[in-house]
Short mmCIF file of C-alpha atoms and ligand atoms in Angstrom, two decimals:
data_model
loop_
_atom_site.label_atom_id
_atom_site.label_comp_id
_atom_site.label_asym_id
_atom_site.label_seq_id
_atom_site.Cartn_x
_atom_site.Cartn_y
_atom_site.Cartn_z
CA UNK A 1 98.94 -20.82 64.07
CA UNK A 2 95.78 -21.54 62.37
CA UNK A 3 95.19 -18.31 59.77
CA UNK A 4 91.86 -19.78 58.36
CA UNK A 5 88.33 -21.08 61.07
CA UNK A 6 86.96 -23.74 59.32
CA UNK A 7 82.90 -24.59 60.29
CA UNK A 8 83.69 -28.65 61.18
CA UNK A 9 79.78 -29.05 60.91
CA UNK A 10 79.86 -28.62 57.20
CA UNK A 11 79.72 -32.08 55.64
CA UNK A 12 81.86 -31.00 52.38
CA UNK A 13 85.89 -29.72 52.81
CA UNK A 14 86.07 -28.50 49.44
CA UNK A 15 83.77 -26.68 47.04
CA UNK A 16 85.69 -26.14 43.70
CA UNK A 17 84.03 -23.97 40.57
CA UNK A 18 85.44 -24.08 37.55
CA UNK A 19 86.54 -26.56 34.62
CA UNK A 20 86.52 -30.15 34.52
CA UNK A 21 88.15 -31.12 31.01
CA UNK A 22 90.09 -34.04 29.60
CA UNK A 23 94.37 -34.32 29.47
CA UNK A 24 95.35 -36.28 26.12
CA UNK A 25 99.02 -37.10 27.05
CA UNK A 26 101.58 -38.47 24.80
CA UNK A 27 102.93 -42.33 25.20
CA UNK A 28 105.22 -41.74 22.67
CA UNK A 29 106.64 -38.57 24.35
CA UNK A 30 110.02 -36.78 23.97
CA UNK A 31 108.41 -35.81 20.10
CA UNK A 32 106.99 -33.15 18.91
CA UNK A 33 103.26 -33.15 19.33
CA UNK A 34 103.45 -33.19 15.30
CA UNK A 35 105.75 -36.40 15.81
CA UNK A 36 102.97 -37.80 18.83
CA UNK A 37 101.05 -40.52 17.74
CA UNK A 38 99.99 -42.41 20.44
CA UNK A 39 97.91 -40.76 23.50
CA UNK A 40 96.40 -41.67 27.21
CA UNK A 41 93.02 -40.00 28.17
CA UNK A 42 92.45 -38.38 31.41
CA UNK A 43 90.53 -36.48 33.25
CA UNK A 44 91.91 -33.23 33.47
CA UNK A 45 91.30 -29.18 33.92
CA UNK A 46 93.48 -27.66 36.69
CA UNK A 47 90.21 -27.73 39.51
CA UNK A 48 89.22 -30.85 38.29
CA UNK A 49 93.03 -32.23 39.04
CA UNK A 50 93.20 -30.34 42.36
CA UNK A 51 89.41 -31.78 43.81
CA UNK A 52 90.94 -35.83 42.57
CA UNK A 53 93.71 -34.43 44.62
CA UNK A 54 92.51 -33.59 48.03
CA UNK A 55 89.76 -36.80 47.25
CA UNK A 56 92.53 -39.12 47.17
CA UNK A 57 93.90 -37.23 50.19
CA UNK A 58 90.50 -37.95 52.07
CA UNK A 59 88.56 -35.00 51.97
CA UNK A 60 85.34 -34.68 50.30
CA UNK A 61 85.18 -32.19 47.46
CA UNK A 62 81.70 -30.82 45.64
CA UNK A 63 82.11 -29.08 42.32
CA UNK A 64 80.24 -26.04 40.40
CA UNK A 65 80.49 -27.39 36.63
CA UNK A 66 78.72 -27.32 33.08
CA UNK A 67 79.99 -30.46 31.50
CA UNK A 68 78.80 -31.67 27.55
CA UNK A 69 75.67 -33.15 27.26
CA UNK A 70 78.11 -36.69 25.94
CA UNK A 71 79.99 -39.49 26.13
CA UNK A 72 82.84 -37.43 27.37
CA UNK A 73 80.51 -35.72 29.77
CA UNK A 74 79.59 -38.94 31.02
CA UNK A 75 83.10 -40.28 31.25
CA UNK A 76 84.68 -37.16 33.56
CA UNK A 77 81.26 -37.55 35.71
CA UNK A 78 81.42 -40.87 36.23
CA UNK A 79 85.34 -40.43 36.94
CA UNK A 80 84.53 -38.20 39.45
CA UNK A 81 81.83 -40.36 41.40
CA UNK A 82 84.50 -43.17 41.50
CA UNK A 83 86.79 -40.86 42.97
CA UNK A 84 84.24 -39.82 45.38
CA UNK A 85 84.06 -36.50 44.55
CA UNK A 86 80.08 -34.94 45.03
CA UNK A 87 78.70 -34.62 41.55
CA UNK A 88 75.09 -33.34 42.31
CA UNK A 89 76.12 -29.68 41.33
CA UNK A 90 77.56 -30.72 37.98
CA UNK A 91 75.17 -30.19 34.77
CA UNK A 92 74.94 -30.89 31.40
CA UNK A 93 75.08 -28.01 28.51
CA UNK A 94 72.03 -27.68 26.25
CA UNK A 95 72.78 -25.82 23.27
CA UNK A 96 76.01 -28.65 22.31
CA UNK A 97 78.88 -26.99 24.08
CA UNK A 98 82.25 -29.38 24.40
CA UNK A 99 83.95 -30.30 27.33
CA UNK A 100 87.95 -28.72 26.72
CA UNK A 101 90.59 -31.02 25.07
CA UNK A 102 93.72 -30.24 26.07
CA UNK A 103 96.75 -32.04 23.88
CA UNK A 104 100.23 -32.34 25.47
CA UNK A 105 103.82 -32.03 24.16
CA UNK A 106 106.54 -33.83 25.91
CA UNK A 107 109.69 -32.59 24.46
CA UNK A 108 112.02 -32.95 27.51
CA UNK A 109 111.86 -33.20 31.06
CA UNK A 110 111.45 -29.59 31.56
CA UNK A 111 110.17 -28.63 28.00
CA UNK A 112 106.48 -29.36 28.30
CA UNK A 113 102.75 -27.40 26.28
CA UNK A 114 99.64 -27.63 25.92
CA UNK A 115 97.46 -26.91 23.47
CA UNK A 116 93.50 -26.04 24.03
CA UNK A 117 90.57 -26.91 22.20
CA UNK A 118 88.63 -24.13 24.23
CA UNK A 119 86.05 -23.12 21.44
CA UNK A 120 82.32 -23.13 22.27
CA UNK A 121 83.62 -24.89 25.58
CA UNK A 122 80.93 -25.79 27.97
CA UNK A 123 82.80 -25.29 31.35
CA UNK A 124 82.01 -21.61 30.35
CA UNK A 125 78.82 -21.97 30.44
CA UNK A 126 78.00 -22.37 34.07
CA UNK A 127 75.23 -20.23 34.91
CA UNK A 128 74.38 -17.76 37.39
CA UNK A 129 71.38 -20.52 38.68
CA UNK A 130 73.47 -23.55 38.78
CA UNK A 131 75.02 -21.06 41.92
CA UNK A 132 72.87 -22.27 45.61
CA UNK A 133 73.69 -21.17 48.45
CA UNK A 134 72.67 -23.87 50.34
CA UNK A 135 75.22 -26.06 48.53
CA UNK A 136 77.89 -23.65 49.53
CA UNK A 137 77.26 -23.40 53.20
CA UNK A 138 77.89 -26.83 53.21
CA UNK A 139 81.42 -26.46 52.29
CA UNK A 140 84.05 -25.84 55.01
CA UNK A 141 85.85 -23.79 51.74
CA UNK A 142 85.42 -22.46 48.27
CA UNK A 143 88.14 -22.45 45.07
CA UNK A 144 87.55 -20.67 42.48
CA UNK A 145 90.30 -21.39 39.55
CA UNK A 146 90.65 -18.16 37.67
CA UNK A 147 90.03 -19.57 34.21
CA UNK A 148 86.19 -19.36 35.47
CA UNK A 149 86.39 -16.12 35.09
CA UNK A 150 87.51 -15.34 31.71
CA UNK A 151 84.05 -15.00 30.30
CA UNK A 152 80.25 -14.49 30.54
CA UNK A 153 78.22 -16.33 31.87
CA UNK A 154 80.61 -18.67 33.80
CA UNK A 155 82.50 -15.02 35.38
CA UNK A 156 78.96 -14.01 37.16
CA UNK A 157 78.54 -17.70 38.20
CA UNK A 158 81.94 -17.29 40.14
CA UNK A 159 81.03 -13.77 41.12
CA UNK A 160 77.85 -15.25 42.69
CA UNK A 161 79.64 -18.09 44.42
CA UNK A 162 82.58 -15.57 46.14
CA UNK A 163 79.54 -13.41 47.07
CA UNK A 164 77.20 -15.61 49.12
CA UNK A 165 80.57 -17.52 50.26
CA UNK A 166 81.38 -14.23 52.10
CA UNK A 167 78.08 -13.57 53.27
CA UNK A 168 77.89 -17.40 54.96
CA UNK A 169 81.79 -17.02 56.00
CA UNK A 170 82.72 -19.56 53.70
CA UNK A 171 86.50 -19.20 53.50
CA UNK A 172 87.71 -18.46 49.89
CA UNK A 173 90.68 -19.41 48.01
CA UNK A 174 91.54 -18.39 44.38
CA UNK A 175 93.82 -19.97 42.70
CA UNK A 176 94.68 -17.92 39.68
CA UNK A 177 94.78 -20.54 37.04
CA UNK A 178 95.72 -18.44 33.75
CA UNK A 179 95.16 -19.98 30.29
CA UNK A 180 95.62 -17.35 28.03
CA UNK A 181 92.38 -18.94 25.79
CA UNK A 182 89.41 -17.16 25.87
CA UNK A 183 90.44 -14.10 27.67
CA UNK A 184 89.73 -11.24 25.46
CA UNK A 185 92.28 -9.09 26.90
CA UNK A 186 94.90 -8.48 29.64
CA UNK A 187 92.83 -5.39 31.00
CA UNK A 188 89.81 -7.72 31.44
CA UNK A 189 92.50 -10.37 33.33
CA UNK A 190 93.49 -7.84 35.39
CA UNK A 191 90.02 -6.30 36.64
CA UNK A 192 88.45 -10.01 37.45
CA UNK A 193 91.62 -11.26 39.23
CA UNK A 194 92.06 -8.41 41.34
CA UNK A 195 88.06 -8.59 41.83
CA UNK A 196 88.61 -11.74 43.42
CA UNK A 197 91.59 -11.75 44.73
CA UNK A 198 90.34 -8.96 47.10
CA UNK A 199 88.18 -10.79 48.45
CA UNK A 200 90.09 -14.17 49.02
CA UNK A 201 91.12 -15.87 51.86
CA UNK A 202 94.27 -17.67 50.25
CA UNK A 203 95.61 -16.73 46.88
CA UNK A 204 97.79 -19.29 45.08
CA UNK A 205 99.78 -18.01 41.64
CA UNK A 206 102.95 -17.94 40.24
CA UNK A 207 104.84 -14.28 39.74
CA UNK A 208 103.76 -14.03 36.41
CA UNK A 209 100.00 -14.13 37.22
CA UNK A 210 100.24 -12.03 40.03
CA UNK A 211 101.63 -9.82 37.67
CA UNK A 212 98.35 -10.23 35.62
CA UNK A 213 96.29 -9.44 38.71
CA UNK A 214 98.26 -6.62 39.41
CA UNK A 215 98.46 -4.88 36.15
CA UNK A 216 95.91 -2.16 36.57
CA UNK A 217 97.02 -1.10 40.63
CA UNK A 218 100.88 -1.50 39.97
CA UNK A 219 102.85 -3.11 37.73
CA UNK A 220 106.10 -4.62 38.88
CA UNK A 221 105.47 -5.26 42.66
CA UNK A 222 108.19 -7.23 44.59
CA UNK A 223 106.50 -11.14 46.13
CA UNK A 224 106.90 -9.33 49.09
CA UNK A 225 104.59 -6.00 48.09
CA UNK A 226 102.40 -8.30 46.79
CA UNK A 227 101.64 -10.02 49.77
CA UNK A 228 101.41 -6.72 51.86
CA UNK A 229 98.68 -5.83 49.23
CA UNK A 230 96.77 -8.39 49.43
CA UNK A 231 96.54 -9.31 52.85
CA UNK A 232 95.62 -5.78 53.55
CA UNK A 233 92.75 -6.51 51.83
CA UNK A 234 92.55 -9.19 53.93
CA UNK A 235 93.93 -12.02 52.28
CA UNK A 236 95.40 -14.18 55.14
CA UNK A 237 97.79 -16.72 53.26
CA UNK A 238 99.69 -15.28 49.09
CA UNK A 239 101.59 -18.15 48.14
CA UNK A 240 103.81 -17.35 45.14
CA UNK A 241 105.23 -19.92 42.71
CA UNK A 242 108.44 -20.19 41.08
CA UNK A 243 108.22 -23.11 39.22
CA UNK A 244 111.52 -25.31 39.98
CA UNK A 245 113.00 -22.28 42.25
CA UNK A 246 110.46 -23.57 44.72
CA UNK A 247 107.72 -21.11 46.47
CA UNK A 248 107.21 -18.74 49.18
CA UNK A 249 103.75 -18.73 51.71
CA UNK A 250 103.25 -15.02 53.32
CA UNK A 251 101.14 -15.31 55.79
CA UNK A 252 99.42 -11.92 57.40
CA UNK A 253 100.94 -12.13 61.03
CA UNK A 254 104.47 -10.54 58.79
CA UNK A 255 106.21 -14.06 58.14
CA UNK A 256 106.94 -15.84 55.36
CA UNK A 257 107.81 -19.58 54.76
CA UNK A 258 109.52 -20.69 51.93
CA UNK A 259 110.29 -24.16 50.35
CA UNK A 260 111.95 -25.68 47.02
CA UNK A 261 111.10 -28.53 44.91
CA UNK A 262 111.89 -32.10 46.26
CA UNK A 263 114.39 -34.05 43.99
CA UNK A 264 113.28 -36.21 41.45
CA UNK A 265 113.16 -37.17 37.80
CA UNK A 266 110.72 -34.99 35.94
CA UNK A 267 109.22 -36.70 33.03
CA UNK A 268 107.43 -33.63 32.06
CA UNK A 269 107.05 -29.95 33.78
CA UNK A 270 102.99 -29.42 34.07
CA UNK A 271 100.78 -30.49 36.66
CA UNK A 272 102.75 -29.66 39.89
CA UNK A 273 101.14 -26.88 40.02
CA UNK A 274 97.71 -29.44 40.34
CA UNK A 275 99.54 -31.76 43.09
CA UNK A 276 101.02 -28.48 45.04
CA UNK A 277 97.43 -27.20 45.51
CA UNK A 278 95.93 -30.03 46.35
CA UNK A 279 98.23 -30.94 49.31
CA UNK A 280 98.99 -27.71 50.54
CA UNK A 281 95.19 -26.92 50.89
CA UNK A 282 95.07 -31.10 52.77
CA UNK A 283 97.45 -28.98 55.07
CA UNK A 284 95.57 -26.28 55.53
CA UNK A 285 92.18 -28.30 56.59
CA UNK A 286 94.30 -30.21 59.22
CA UNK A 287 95.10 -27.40 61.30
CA UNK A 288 99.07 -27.65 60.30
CA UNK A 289 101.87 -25.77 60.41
CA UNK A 290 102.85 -23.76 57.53
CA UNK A 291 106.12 -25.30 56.43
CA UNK A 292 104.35 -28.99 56.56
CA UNK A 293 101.60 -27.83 54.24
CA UNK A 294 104.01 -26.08 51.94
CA UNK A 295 106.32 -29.60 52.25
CA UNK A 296 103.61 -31.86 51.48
CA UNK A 297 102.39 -29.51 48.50
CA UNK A 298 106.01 -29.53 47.77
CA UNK A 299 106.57 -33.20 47.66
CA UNK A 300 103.15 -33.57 45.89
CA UNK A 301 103.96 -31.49 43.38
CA UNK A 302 107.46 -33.11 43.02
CA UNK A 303 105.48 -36.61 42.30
CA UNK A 304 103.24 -35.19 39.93
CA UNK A 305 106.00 -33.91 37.33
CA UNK A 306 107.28 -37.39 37.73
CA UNK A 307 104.14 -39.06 36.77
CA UNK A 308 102.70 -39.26 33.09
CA UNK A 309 99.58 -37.80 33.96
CA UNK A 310 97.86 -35.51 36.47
CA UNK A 311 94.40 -36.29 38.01
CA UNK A 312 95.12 -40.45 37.52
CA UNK A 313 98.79 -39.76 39.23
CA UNK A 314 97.44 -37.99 42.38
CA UNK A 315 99.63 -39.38 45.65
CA UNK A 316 97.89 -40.51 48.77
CA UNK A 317 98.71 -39.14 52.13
CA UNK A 318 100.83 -42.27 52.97
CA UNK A 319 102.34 -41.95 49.11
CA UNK A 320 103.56 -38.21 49.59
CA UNK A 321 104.67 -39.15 53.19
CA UNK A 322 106.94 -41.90 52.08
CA UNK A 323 108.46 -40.16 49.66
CA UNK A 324 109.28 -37.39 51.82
CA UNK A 325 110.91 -39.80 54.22
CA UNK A 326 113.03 -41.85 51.47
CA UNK A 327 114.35 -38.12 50.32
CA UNK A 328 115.31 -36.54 54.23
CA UNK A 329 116.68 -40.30 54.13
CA UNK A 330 118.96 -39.90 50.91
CA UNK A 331 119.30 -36.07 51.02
CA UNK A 332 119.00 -35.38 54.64
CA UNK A 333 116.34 -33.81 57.04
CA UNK A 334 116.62 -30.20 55.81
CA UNK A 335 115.73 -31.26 51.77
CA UNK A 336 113.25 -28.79 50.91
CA UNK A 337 113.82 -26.68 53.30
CA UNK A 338 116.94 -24.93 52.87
N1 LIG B 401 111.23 -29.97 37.65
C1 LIG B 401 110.60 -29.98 38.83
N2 LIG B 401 111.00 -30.82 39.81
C2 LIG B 401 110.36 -30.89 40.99
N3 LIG B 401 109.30 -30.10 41.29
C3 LIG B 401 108.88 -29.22 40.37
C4 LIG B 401 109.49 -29.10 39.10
N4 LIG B 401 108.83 -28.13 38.40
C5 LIG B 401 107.84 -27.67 39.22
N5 LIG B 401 107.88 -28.31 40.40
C6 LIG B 401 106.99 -28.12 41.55
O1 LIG B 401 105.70 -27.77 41.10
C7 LIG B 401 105.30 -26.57 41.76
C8 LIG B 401 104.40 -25.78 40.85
O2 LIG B 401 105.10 -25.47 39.68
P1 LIG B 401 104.89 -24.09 38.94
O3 LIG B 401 105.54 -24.24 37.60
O4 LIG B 401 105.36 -22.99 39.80
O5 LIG B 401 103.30 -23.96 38.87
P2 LIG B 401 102.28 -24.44 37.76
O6 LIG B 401 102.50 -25.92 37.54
O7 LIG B 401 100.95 -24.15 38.39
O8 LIG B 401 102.55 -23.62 36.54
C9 LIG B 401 106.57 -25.87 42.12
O9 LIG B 401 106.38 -24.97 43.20
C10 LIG B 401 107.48 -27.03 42.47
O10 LIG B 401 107.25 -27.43 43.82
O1 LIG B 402 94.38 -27.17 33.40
C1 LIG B 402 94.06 -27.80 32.39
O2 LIG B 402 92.97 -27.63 31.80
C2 LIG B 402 95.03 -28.82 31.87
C3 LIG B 402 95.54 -29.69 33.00
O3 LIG B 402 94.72 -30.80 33.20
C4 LIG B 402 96.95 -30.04 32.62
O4 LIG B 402 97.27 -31.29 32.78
C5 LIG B 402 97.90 -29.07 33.22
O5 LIG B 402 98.37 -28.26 32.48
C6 LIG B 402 98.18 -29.04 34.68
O6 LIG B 402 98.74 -27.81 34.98
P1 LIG B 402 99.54 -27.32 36.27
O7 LIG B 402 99.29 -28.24 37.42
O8 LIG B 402 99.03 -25.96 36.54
O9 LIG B 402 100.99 -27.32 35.87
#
């Protein structure tokens, strides 16, 4: 059953808003970040990951960014036109705001941080009038990741966007995206996620930041009142994560499909989240059936906490595809699934 219409006239799948940043991952990992001394640049921010994602899955992403006015800005730019991802809707700062540096610890396979440089950050600074609707309408869909929300004037920018997208029926899907850093506080978490999420198409979060969405209307729902919730406000897909307990999609006809991690040797336990999105939502533009969106996001997500980074790491529809088959091979036809 197809939940979402997507206009196949619009030249871009993907509109993303939000922040495009860079990942400094440890070589030298299983240390302390302290004990780190050796680390690989990417390109990272959790939208920025997702649109290298779907690009490398074949669809062509646009992005709503601020980006310094630098080298760096340059370097996640130019990443991004290699990658084929449209860059005419990305902009430079002007009063010297940074792009975010995120440093990661590797302790253990499943013991992963990160640690923010977030301070006068320039993906924060996306303005109201970097926001066209005539940019939008040419996207089949818009993300917004949550983070874009957390302050002024980059929260109106997003406001803007999820208003003309619902006025040119330009699905919407939110993917929560919490970074505690610059939030001032939960109440103001709770009253722009639920903003948003009211007015999404597909919401994607784990239970703790549906929990953060939910804090003001009613603490302590069930994954199953959430969903109710939601889609009565007309959400038409909730997807809640569970890290390695795997993930449930509700979808608004009553059913829900669920699916667990594919096995493999973490190296490190971020970025899943990054590779889930990205080929769930590849799922979702082909017209498939739930479970084989939420089994390639699955199996995405899987290679992703395998690999040592996130954007650079992103699997290819024949990548994700193969790996699915080697594991029904070694594990049988109902991995995932059961
Ligand atoms: N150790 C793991 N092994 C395999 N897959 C994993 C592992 N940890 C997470 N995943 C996958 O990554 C997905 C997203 O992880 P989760 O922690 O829920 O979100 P996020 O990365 O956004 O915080 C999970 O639904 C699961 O499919
Ligand atoms: O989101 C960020 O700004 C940092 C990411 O690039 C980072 O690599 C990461 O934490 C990915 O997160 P996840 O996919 O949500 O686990």
């Amino acid at each position: 059953m197809n939940y979402l219409q997507f206009d196949r006239e619009r030249p871009l799948d993907l509109i993303l808003l939000g922040r495009v940043a860079i990942d400094f991952n440890p070589l030298d990992y299983f240390k302390t970040l302290a004990q780190s001394e050796t680390f690989k640049k990417y390109v990272g921010g959790s939208p920025a990951n997702i649109a290298v994602g779907l690009s490398r899955l074949g669809k062509k992403c646009g992005f709503f960014a601020r980006v310094s006015d630098d080298r760096f800005g340059d370097y996640v730019t130019e990443y991004f036109d290699n990658e084929g991802i449209d860059t005419s809707r990305i902009r430079r700062c002007e009063n010297g705001e940074k792009l975010g540096l995120t440093f990661t610890e590797i302790l253990s396979e499943n013991e992963s941080s990160i640690l923010m440089y977030r301070n006068d950050i320039a993906d924060l600074q996306l303005d109201v009038q970097d926001i066209d609707e005539a940019y939008i309408k040419q996207g089949k869909a818009l993300l917004i990741s949550g983070t874009a929300l957390a302050a002024s004037p980059s929260r109106e920018a997003a406001l803007k966007a999820v208003a003309i997208a619902k006025r040119t029926h330009t699905p919407v899907f939110f993917d929560i995206d919490y970074r505690p850093y610059n939030w001032k506080n939960s109440d103001e978490i709770a009253i722009y996620y639920s903003m948003v999420a009211a007015q999404s198409d597909v919401i994607l979060g784990s239970r703790e930041e549906y929990d953060l969405t939910e804090a003001l209307i009613e603490p302590g729902r069930t994954d199953a009142q959430t969903a109710v919730y939601w889609q009565g406000r007309g959400a038409k897909i909730v997807v809640i994560k569970h890290g390695k307990q795997g993930s449930t999609a509700y979808t608004c006809d009553g059913n829900s499909y669920s699916i667990k991690p594919f096995p493999v040797k973490a190296l490190k336990s971020f970025g899943g989240g990054d590779g889930y999105a990205s080929a769930f939502l590849y799922g979702l533009f082909e017209g498939w059936e739930m479970m084989d969106c939420l089994e390639l996001g699955s199996a995405s997500a899987s290679l992703l906490v395998a690999s040592h980074g996130c954007s650079a790491d992103m699997p290819s529809v024949e990548k994700v595809r193969a790996f699915i088959a080697q594991c029904k091979k070694e594990y049988g036809e109902m991995v995932a699934r059961s």
